[in-house]
Coordinates of C-alpha atoms in Angstrom, one line a residue:
X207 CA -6.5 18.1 1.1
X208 CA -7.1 18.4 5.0
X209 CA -6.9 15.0 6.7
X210 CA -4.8 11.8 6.6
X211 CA -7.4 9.3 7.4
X212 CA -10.1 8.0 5.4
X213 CA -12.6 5.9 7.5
X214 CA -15.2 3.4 5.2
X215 CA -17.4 1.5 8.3
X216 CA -15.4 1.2 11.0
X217 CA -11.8 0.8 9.3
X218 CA -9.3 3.7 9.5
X219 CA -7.1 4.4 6.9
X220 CA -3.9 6.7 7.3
X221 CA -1.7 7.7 4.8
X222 CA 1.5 7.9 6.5
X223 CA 3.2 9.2 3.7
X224 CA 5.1 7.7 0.4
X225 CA 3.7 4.1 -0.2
X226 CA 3.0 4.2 4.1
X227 CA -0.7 3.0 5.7
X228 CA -1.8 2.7 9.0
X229 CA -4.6 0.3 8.7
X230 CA -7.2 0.1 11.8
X231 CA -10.1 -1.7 12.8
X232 CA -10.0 -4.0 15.5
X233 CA -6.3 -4.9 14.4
X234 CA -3.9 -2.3 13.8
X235 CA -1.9 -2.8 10.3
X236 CA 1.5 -0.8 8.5
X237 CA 2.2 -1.2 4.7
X238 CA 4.9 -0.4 3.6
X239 CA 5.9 1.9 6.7
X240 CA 8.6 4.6 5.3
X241 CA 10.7 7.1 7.5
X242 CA 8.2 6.6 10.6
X243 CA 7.9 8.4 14.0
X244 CA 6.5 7.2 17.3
X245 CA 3.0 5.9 16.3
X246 CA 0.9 3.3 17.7
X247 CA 2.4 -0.8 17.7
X248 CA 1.8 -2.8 14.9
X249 CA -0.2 -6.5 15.6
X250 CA 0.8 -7.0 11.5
X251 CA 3.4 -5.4 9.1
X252 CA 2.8 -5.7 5.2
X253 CA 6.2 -5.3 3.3
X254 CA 5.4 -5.5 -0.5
X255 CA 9.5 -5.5 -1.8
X256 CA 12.9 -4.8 -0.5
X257 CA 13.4 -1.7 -1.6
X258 CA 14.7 1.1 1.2
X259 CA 11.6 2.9 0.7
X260 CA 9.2 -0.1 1.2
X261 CA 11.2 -2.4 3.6
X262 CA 12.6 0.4 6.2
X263 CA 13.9 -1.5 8.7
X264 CA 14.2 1.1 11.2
X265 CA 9.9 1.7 11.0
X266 CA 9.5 -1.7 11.5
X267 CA 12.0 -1.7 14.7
X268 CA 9.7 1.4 15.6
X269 CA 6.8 -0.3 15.0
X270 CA 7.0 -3.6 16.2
X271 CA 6.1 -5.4 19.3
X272 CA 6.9 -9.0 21.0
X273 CA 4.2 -10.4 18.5
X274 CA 3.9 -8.7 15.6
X275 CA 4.1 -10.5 12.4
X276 CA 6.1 -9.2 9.2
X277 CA 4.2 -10.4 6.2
X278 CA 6.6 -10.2 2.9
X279 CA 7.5 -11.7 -0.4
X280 CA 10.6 -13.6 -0.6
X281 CA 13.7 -11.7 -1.3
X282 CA 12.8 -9.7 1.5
X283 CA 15.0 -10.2 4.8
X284 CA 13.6 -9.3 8.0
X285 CA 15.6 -10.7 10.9
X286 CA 14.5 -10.6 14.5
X287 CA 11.1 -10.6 14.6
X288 CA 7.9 -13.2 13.6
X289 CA 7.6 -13.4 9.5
X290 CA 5.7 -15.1 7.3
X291 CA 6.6 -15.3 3.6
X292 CA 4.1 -15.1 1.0
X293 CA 3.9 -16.2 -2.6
X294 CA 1.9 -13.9 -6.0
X295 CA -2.2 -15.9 -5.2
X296 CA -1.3 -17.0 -1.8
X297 CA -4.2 -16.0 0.6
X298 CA -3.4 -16.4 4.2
X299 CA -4.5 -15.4 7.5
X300 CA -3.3 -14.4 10.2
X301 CA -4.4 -12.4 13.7
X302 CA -8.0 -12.6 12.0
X303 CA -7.0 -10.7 8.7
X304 CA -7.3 -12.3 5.4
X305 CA -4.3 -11.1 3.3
X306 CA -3.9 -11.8 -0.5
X307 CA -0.8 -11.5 -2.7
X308 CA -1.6 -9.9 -5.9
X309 CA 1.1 -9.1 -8.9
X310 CA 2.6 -5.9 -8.9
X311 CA 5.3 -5.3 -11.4
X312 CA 6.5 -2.1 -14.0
X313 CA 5.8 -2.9 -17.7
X314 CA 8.5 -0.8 -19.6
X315 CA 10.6 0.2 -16.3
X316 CA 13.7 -2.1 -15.2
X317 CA 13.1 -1.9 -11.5
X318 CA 10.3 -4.0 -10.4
X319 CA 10.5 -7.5 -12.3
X320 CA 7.8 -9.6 -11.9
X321 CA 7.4 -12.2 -9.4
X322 CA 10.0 -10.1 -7.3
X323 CA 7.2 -7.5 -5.5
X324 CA 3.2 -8.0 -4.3
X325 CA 0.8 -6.1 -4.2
X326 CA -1.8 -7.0 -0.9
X327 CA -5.2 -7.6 -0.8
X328 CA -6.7 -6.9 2.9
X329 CA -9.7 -8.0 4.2
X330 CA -10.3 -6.1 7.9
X331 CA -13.8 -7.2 9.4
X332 CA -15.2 -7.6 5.6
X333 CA -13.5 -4.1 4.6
X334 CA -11.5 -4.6 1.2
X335 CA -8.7 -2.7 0.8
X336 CA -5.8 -3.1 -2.6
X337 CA -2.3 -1.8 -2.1
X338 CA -1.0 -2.1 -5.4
X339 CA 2.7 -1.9 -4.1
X340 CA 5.1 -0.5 -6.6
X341 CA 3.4 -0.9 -9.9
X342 CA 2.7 -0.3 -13.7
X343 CA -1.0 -0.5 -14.7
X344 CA -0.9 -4.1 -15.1
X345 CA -3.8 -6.5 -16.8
X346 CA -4.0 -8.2 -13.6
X347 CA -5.8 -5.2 -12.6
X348 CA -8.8 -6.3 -14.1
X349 CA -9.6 -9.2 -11.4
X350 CA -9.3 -7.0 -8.1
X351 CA -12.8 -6.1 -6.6
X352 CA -12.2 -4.6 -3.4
X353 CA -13.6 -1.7 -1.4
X354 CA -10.8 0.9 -1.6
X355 CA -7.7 0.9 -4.0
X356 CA -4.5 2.6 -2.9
X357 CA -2.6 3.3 -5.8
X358 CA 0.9 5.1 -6.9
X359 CA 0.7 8.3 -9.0
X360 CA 4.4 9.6 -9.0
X361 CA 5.7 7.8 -12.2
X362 CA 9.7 7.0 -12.3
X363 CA 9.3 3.9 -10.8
X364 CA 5.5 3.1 -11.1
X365 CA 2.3 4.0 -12.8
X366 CA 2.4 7.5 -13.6
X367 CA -0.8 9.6 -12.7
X368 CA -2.6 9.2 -16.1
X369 CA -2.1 5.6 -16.4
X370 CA -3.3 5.2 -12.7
X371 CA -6.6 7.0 -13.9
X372 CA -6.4 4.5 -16.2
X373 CA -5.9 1.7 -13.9
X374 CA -8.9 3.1 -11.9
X375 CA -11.2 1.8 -15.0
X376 CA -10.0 -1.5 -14.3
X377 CA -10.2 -2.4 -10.8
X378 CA -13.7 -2.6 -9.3
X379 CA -13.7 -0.6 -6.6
X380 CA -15.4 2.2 -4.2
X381 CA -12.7 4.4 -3.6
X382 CA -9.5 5.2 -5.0
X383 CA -6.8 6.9 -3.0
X384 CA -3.7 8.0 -4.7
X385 CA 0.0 7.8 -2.9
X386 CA 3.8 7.3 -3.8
X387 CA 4.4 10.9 -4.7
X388 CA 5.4 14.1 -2.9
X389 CA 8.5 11.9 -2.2
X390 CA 12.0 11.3 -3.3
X391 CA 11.6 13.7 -6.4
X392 CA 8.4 12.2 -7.4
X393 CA 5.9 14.6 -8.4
X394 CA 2.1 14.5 -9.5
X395 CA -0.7 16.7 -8.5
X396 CA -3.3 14.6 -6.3
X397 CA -6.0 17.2 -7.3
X398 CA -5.4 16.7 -10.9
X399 CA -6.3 12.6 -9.9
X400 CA -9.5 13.8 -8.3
X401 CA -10.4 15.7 -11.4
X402 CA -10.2 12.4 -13.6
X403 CA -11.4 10.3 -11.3
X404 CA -15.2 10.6 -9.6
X405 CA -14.6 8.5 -6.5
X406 CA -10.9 9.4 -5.3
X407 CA -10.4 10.5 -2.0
X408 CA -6.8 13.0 -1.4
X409 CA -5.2 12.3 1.8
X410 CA -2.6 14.0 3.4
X411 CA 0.1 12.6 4.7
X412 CA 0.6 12.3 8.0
X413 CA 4.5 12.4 8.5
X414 CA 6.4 15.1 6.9

């Protein structure tokens, strides 16, 4: 576990740490940007709930430039900059990114209802990449066909790391990398992932 960026053709993709990605092709992207430092601006800014850890309003202040555009589901309140809201099926684009708004919701948990968070679909330069956002293993699952998933492993508050094995028999895709753990109590062992899993790729994060 020796580098924070994965590269699939020519799209970059940094673990930042937490639920965090720096996305980077010939746009440069943030999900879900968590406790960040000086890093490069941000042309968009994916937000998939409101929670602290998710919506860190002081990442996106570091992260943001005259025309960068917050993308987030409503309930989420982003004042000050250029937002678009997006609805669960909504595909939109914008700077030259298609971006899709997939479920994302816990199953026997109380704090992600669903229809309150998304999960994103990203398609950079025909490079598809699922960020399941805070989420159970969900039958939804089952339509996503995308290049690389990123998906949470910590438990607590999502898919713990044996259901997201699970989850990995679902989704169609290339590569799976695992993330919301190592943070805020949450642990899981990412190697344990790649054991289970044939195509996973461990990142490390790139903020400590």
């Amino acid at each position: 576990m020796t580098e924070s960026t994965f590269k699939y053709e020519n799209v970059e993709i940094t673990w930042l740490k937490h639920a965090g990605f720096r996305i980077k092709d010939s746009v440069l992207i943030y999900i879900d940007p968590y406790e960040v430092k000086e890093l490069e601006k941000a042309d968009l800014i994916l937000v998939t709930h409101d929670h602290f850890d998710h919506l860190d309003v002081k990442s996106i202040r570091l992260l943001a430039k005259s025309d960068t555009v917050i993308v987030h589901p409503k309930g989420c309140v982003v004042e000050g900059y250029k937002t678009h809201e997006i609805s669960i099926g909504e595909t939109v684009n914008i700077k030259g990114v298609e971006i899709k708004a997939v479920p994302s919701y816990n199953v026997d948990k109380p704090y992600h209802k669903k229809g309150c968070c998304v999960g994103y679909i990203v398609n950079v330069d025909g490079v598809k990449i699922y960020h399941a956002g805070d989420t159970d293993r969900i039958p939804e699952m089952k339509e996503i066909e995308v290049d690389i998933a990123l998906l949470p492993i910590g438990g607590t508050y999502t898919m713990d790391l044996n259901e997201a094995v699970e989850a990995t028999k679902d989704i169609k895709a290339k590569f799976f990398i695992p993330m919301h753990y190592g943070e805020l109590g949450l642990k899981a062992d990412p190697e344990e992932f790649k054991a289970k899993v044939k195509n996973a790729v461990i990142l490390k994060p790139l903020l400590s």
